[in-house]
CSV table of C-alpha atoms in Angstrom, one decimal:
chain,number,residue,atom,x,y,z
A,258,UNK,CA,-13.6,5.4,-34.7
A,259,UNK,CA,-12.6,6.7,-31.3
A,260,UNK,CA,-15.3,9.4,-30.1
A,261,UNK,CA,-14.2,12.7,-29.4
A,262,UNK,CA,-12.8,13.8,-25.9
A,263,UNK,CA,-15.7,16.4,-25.6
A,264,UNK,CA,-18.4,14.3,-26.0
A,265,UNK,CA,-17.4,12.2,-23.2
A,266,UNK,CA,-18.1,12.1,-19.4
A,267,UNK,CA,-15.4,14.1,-17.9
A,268,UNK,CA,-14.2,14.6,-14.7
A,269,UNK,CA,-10.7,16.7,-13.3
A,270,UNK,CA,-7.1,15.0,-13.6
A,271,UNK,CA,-4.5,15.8,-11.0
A,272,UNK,CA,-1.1,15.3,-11.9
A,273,UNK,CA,-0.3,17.9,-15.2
A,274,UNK,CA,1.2,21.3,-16.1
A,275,UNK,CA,1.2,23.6,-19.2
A,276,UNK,CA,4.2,23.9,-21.4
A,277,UNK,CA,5.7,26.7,-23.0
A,278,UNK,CA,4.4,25.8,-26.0
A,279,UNK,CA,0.5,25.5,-25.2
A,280,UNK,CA,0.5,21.9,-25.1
A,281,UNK,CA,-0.2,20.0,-21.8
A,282,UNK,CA,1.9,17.7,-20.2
A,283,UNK,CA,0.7,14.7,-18.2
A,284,UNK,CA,3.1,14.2,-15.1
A,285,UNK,CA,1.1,11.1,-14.2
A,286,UNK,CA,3.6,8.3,-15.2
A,287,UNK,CA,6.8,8.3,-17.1
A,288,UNK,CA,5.2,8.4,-20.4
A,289,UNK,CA,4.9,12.3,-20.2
A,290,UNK,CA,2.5,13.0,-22.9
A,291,UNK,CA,2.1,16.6,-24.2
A,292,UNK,CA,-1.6,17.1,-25.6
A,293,UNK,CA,-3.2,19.7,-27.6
A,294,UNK,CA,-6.5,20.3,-27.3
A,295,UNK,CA,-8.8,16.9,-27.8
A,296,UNK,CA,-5.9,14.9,-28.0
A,297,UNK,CA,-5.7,11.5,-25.5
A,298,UNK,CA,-2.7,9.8,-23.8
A,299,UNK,CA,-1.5,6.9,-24.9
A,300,UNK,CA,-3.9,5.0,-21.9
A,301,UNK,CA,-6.2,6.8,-24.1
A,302,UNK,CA,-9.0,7.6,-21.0
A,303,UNK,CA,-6.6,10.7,-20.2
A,304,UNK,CA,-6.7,13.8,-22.4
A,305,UNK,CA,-6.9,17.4,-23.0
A,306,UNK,CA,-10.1,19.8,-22.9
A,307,UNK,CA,-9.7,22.9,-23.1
A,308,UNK,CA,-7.5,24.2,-21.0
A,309,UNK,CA,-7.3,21.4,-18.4
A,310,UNK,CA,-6.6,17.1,-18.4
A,311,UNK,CA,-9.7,15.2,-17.9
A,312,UNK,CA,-10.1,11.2,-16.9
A,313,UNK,CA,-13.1,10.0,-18.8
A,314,UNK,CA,-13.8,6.8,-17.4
A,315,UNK,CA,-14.6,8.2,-13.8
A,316,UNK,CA,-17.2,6.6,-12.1
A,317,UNK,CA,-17.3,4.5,-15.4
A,318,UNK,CA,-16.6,0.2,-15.3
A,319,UNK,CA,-16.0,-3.0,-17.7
A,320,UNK,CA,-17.2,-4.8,-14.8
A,321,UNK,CA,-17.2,-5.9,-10.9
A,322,UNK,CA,-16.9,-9.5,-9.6
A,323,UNK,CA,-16.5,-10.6,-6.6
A,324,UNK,CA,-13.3,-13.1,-6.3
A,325,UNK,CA,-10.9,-15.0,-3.7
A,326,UNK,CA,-8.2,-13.0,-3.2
A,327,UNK,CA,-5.7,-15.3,-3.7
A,328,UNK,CA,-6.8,-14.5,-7.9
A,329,UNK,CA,-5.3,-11.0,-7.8
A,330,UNK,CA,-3.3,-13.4,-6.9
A,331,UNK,CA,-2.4,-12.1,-2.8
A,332,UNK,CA,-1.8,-15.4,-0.7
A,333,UNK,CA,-0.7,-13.3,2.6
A,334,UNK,CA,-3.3,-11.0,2.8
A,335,UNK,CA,-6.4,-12.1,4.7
A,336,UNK,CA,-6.3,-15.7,3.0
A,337,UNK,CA,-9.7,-17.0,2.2
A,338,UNK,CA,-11.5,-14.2,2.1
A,339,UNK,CA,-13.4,-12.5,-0.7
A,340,UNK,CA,-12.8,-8.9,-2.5
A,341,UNK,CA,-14.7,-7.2,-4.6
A,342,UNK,CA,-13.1,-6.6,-8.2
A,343,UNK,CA,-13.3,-3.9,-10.7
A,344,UNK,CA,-11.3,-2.0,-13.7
A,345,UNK,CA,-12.4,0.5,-16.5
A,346,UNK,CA,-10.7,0.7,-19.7
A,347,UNK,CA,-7.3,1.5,-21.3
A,348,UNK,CA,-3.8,1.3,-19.8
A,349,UNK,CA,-0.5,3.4,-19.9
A,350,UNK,CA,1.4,0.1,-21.2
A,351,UNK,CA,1.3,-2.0,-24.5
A,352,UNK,CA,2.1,-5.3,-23.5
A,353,UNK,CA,2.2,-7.5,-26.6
A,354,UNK,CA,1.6,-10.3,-24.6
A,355,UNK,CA,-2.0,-8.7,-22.5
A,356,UNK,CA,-4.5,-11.4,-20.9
A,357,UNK,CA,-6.8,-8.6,-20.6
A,358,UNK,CA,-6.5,-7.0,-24.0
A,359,UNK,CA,-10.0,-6.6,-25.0
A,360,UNK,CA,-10.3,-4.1,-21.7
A,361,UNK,CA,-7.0,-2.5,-21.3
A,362,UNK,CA,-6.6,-2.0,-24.7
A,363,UNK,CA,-10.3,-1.1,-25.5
A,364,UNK,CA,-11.2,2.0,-28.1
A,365,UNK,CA,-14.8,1.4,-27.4
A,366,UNK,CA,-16.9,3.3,-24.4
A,367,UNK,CA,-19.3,0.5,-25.0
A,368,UNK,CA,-17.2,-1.9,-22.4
A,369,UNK,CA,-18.2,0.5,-19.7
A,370,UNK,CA,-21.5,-0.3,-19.0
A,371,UNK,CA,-21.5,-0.4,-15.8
A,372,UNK,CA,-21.7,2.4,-13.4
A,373,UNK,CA,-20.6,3.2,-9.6
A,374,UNK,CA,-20.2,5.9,-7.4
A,375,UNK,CA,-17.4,5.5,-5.0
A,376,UNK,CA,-19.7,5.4,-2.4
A,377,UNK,CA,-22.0,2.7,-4.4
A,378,UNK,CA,-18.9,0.5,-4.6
A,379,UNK,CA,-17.8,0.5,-1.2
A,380,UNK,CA,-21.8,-0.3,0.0
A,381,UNK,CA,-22.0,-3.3,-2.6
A,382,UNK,CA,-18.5,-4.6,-1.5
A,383,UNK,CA,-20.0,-5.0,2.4
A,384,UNK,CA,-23.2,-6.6,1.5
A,385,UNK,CA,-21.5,-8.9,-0.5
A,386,UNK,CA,-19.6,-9.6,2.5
A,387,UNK,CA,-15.5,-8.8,1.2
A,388,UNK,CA,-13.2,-7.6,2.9
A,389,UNK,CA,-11.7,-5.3,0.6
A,390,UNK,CA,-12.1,-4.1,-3.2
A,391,UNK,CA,-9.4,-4.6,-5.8
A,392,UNK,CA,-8.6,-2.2,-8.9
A,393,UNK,CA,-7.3,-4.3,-11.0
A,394,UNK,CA,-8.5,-5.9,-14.9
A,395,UNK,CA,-6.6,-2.5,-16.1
A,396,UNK,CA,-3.6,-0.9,-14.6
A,397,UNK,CA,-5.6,1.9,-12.3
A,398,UNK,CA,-2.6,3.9,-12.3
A,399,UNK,CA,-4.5,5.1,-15.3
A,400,UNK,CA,-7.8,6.0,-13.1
A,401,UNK,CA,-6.0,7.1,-10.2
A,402,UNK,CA,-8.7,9.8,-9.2
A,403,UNK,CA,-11.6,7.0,-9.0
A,404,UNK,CA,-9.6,4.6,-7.2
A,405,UNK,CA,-8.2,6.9,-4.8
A,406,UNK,CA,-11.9,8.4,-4.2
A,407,UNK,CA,-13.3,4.5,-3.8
A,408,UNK,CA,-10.8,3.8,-1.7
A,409,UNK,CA,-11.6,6.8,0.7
A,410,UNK,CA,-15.5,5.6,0.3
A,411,UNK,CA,-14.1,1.6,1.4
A,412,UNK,CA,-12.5,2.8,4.3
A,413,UNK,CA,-14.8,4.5,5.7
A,414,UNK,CA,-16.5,1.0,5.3
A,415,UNK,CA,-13.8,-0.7,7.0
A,416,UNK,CA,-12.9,-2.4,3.8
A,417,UNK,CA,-9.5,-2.8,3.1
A,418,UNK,CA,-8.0,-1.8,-0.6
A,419,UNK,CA,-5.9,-3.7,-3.1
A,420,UNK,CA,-3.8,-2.5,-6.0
A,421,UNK,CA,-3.2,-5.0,-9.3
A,422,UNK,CA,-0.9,-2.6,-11.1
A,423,UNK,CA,2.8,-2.3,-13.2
A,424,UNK,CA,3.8,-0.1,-11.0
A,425,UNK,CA,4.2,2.7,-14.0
A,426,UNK,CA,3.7,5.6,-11.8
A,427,UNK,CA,5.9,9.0,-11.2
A,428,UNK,CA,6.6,9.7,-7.6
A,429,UNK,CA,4.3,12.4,-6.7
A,430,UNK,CA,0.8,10.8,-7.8
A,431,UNK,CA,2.4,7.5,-6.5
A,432,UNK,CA,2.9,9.0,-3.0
A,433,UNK,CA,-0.7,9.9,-3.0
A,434,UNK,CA,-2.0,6.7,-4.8
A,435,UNK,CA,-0.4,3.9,-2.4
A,436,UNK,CA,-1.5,6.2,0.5
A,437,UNK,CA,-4.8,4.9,0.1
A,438,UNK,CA,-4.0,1.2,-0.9
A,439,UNK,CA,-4.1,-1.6,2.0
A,440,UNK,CA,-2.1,-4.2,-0.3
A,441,UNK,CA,-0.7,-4.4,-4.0
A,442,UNK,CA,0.1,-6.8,-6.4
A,443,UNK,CA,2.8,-5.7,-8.7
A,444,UNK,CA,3.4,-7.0,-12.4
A,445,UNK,CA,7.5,-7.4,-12.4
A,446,UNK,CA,6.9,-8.3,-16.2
A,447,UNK,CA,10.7,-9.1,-16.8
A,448,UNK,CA,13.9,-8.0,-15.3
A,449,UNK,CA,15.8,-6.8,-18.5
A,450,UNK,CA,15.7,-3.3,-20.1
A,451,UNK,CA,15.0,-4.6,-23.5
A,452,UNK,CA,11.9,-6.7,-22.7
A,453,UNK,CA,10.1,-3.7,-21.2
A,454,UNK,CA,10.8,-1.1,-24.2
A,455,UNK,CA,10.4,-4.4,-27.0
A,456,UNK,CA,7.4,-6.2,-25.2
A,457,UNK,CA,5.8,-3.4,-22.9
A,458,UNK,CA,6.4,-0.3,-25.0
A,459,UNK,CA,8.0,1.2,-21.3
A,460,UNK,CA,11.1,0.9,-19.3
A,461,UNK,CA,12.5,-1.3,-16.4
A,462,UNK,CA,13.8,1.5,-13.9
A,463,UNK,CA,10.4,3.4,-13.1
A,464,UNK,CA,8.7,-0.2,-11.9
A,465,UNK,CA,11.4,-0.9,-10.0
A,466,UNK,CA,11.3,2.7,-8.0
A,467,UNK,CA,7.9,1.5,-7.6
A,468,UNK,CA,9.1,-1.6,-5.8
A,469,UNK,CA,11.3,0.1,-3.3
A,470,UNK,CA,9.4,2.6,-2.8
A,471,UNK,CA,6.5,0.5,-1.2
A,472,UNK,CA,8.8,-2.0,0.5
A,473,UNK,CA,10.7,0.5,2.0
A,474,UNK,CA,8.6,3.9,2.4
A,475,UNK,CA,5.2,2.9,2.6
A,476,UNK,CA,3.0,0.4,5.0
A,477,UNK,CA,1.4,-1.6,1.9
A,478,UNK,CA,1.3,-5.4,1.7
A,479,UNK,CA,3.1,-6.3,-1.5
A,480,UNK,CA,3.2,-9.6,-3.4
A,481,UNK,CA,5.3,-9.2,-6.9
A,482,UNK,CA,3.9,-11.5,-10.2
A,483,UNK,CA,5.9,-12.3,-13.0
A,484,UNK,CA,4.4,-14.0,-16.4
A,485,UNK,CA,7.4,-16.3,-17.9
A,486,UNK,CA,6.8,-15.9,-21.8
A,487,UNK,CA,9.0,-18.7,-23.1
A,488,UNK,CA,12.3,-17.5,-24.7
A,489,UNK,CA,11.6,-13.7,-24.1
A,490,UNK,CA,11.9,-13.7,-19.8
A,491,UNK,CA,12.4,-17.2,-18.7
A,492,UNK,CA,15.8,-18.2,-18.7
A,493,UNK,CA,17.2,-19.6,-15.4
A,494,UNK,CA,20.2,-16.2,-15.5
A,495,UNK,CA,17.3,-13.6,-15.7
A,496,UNK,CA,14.9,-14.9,-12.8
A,497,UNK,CA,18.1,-15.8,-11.0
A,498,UNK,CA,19.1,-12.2,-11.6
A,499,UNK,CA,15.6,-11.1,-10.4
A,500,UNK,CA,15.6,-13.3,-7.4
A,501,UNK,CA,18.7,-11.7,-6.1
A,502,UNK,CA,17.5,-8.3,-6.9
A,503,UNK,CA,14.2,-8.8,-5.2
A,504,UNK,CA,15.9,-10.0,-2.0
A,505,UNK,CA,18.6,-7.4,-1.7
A,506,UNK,CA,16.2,-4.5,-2.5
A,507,UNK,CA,13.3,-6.1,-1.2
A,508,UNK,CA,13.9,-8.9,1.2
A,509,UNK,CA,13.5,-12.1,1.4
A,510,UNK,CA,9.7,-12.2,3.0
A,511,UNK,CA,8.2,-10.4,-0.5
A,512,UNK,CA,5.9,-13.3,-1.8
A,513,UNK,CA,6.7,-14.1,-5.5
A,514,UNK,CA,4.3,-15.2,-8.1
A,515,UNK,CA,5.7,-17.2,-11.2
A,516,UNK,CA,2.4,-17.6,-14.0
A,517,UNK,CA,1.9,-18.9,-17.4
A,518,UNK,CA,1.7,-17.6,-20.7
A,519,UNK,CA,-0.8,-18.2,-22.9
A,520,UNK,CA,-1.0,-17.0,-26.2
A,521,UNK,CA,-3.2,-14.0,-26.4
A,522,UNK,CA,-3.3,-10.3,-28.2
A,523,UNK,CA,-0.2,-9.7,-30.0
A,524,UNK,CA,1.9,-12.9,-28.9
A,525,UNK,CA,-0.3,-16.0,-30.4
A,526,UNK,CA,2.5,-17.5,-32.2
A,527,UNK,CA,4.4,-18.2,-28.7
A,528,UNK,CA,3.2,-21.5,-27.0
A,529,UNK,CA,2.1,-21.6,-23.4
A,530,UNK,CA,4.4,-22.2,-20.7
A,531,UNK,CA,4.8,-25.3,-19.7
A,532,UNK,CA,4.5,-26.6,-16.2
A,533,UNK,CA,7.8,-27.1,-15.9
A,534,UNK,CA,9.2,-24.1,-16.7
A,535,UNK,CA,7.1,-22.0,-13.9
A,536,UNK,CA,7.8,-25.0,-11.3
A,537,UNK,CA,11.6,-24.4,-12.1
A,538,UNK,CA,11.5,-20.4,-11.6
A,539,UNK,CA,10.1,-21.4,-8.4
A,540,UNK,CA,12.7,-23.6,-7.6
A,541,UNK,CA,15.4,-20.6,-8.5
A,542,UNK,CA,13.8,-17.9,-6.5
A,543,UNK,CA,13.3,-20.9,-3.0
A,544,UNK,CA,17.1,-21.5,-4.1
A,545,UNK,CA,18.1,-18.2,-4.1
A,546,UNK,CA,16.8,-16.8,-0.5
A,547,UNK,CA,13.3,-16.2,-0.9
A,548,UNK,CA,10.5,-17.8,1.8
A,549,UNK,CA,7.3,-17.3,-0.1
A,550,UNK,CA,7.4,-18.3,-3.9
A,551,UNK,CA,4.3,-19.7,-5.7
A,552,UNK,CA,3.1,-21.0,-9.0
A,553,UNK,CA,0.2,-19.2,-11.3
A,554,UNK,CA,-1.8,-21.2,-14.4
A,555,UNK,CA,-0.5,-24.5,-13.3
A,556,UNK,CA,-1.9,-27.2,-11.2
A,557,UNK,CA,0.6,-27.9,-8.6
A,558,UNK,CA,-0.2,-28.0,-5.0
A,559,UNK,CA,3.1,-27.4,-3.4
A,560,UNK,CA,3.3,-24.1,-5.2
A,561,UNK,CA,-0.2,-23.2,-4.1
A,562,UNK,CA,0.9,-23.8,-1.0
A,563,UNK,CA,2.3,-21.7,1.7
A,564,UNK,CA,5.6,-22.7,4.0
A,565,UNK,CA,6.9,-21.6,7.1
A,566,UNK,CA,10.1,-20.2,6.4
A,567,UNK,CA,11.4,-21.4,9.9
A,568,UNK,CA,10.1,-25.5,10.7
A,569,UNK,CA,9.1,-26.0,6.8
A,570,UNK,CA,5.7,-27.0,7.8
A,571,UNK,CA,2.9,-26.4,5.5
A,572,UNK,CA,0.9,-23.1,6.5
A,573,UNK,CA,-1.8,-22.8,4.0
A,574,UNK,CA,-2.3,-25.9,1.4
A,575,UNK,CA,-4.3,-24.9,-1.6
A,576,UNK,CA,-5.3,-26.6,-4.5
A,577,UNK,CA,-5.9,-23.4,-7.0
A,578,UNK,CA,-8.0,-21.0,-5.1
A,579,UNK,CA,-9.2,-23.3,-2.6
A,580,UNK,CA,-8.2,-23.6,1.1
A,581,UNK,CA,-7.2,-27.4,1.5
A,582,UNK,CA,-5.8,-26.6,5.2
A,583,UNK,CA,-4.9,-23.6,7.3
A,584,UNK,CA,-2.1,-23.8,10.3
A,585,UNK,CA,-1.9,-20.2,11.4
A,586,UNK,CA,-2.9,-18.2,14.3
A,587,UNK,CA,-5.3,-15.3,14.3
A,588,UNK,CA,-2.3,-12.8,14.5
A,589,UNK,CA,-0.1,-15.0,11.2
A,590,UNK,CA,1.9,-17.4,13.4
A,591,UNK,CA,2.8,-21.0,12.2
A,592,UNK,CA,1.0,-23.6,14.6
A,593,UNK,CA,4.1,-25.5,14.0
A,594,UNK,CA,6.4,-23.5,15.7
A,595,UNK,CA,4.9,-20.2,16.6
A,596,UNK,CA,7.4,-18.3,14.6
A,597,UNK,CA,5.4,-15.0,12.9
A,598,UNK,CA,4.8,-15.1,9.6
A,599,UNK,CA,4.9,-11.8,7.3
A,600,UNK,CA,1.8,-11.2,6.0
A,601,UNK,CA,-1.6,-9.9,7.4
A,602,UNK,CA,-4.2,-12.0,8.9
A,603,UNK,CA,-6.8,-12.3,11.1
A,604,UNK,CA,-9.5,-15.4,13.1
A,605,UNK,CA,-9.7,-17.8,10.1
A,606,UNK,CA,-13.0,-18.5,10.1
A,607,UNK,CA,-13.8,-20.6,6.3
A,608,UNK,CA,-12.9,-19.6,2.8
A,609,UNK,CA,-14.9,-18.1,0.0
A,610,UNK,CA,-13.1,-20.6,-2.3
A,611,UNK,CA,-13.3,-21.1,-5.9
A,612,UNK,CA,-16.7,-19.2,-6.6
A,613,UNK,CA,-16.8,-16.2,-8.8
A,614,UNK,CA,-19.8,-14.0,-8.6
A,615,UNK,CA,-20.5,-11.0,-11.4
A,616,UNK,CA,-22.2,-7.8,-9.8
A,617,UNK,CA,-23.8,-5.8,-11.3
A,618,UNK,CA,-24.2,-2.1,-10.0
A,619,UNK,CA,-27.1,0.4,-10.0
A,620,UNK,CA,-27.1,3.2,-11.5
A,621,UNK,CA,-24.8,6.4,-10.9
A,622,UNK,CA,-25.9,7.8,-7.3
């Protein structure tokens, strides 16, 4: 039984306005819910009390590991190095299809048991030695306050910030959110209308606002990530389709990641993807214009691996998250033939590799 919005840690939401009719809007993502009193979103950690929106999940976590970035997955930001990873609960889509399900789509406060100030976070992330903190596990659109108050607290570190997200957002908090956000990973979950309102519960045209938006009006790194679900977004006319979007809206120097499915949450009668399917999306998008596309779930080193777009020599070779061998200069030039390479870098120096370390914060300072 969910536990009532009152009884619940509480801090101020930005991003709502009263309607004529008492109820409150949330102008937070395209979703627009109007609330009465007690009543939750449909990320279900936004609601109404009283006479104002409240996030309950501020300061509030399922969790903080410390990862290679290349998981989130971002192969051309700072390769090798480590970054601090966290989420809370809930999420504004309803992805049949979620690999995180039993977080984004939690009804239970019991999954946040761990707890941070920003402040806390950003001091963990630099003894741990990373170089920046992700938000990511849930979409934190959803707890944009918290993320946009850690990533004050990690800059003041001189940690750098990173964004897993769908990109659900409306333009004013988006505007404020990506203004504190070093990088971003966005989930381009399918490039048809009837996939996001069928599988995702949302629509296409908001995500892909998103997309321009940071390419074009914002200084953020940004790496896209598709999951090919076999027979729902995998044919080769859509992620031609998407390719070609991508590189006239985009460009052609946005890294791509194709992943596989597996079943999982509402889609366990679908079989995984098989290798060949994501190693052939690659081959569409390298076909169509792109330089940087790479494989996810699979074991294939060639679509670990990253290519100068110039000489075709091999940059960075990596077999899953580990750093086989590195040709690029401390300012992202290819050894081969000195031509820059978009992305951002600096003196590689090692790898944190494959390891995964769970943290485990102190209590709330």
């Amino acid at each position: 039984m969910d536990e009532p919005i009152g009884a619940l840690q509480q801090h101020p939401a930005k991003y709502w306005h009263l309607l004529d009719d008492g109820r409150i809007q949330c102008d937070l993502c395209p979703r627009d819910c109007r609330l009465h009193d007690g009543q939750r979103g449909a990320c279900f950690v936004r609601g109404r009390a009283g006479a104002a929106m409240v996030l309950t999940t501020y300061g509030r976590s399922s969790g903080f590991c410390v990862d290679p970035i290349e998981k989130k997955p971002l192969n051309q930001f700072y390769p090798g190095s480590s970054i601090l990873s966290f989420g809370t609960a809930g999420c504004n889509l309803a992805c049949k299809f979620c690999q995180n399900w039993d977080i984004s789509k939690s009804r239970s406060f019991d999954k946040l048991q761990d707890q941070a100030s920003p402040e806390t976070i950003a001091s963990y992330a630099k003894q741990y030695g990373c170089k920046s903190v992700a938000f990511t596990y849930n979409d934190p659109v959803i707890f944009a306050e918290y993320a946009m108050d850690v990533a004050d607290a990690c800059h003041t570190e001189g940690l750098k910030t990173v964004a897993v997200t769908a990109g659900y957002i409306h333009a004013q908090p988006r505007h404020d959110f990506f203004a504190k956000m070093d990088a971003a990973n966005v989930d381009l979950k399918a490039f048809t209308e009837e996939f996001y309102v069928k599988q995702t519960g949302a629509h296409l045209q908001p995500v892909l606002d998103t997309l321009r938006y940071l390419r074009h009006e914002t200084d953020v790194w940004l790496e896209l990530t598709t999951l090919l679900i076999p027979g729902l977004n995998d044919s080769d006319q859509e992620i031609g389709a998407m390719s070609e979007w991508i590189i006239k809206e985009l460009g052609t120097d946005v890294p791509l990641h194709f992943s596989a499915f597996h079943p999982d949450y509402k889609l366990r009668d679908i079989p995984q993807t098989p290798a060949e399917t994501v190693i052939r999306a690659r081959d569409i998008a390298l076909n169509a214009g792109l330089n940087y596309v790479y494989t996810g779930n699979v074991h294939f080193i060639e679509g670990d691996t990253t290519f100068c777009p110039f000489c075709k020599g091999e940059l960075i070779v990596r077999d899953w998250y580990e750093i086989k061998q590195y040709h690029l200069t401390s300012d992202g030039c290819c050894t081969h033939c000195n031509a820059a390479i978009a992305g951002h870098y600096d003196q590689f120096s090692g790898q944190f590799g494959r390891q995964r370390i769970p943290v485990r914060m102190g209590t709330m300072v």
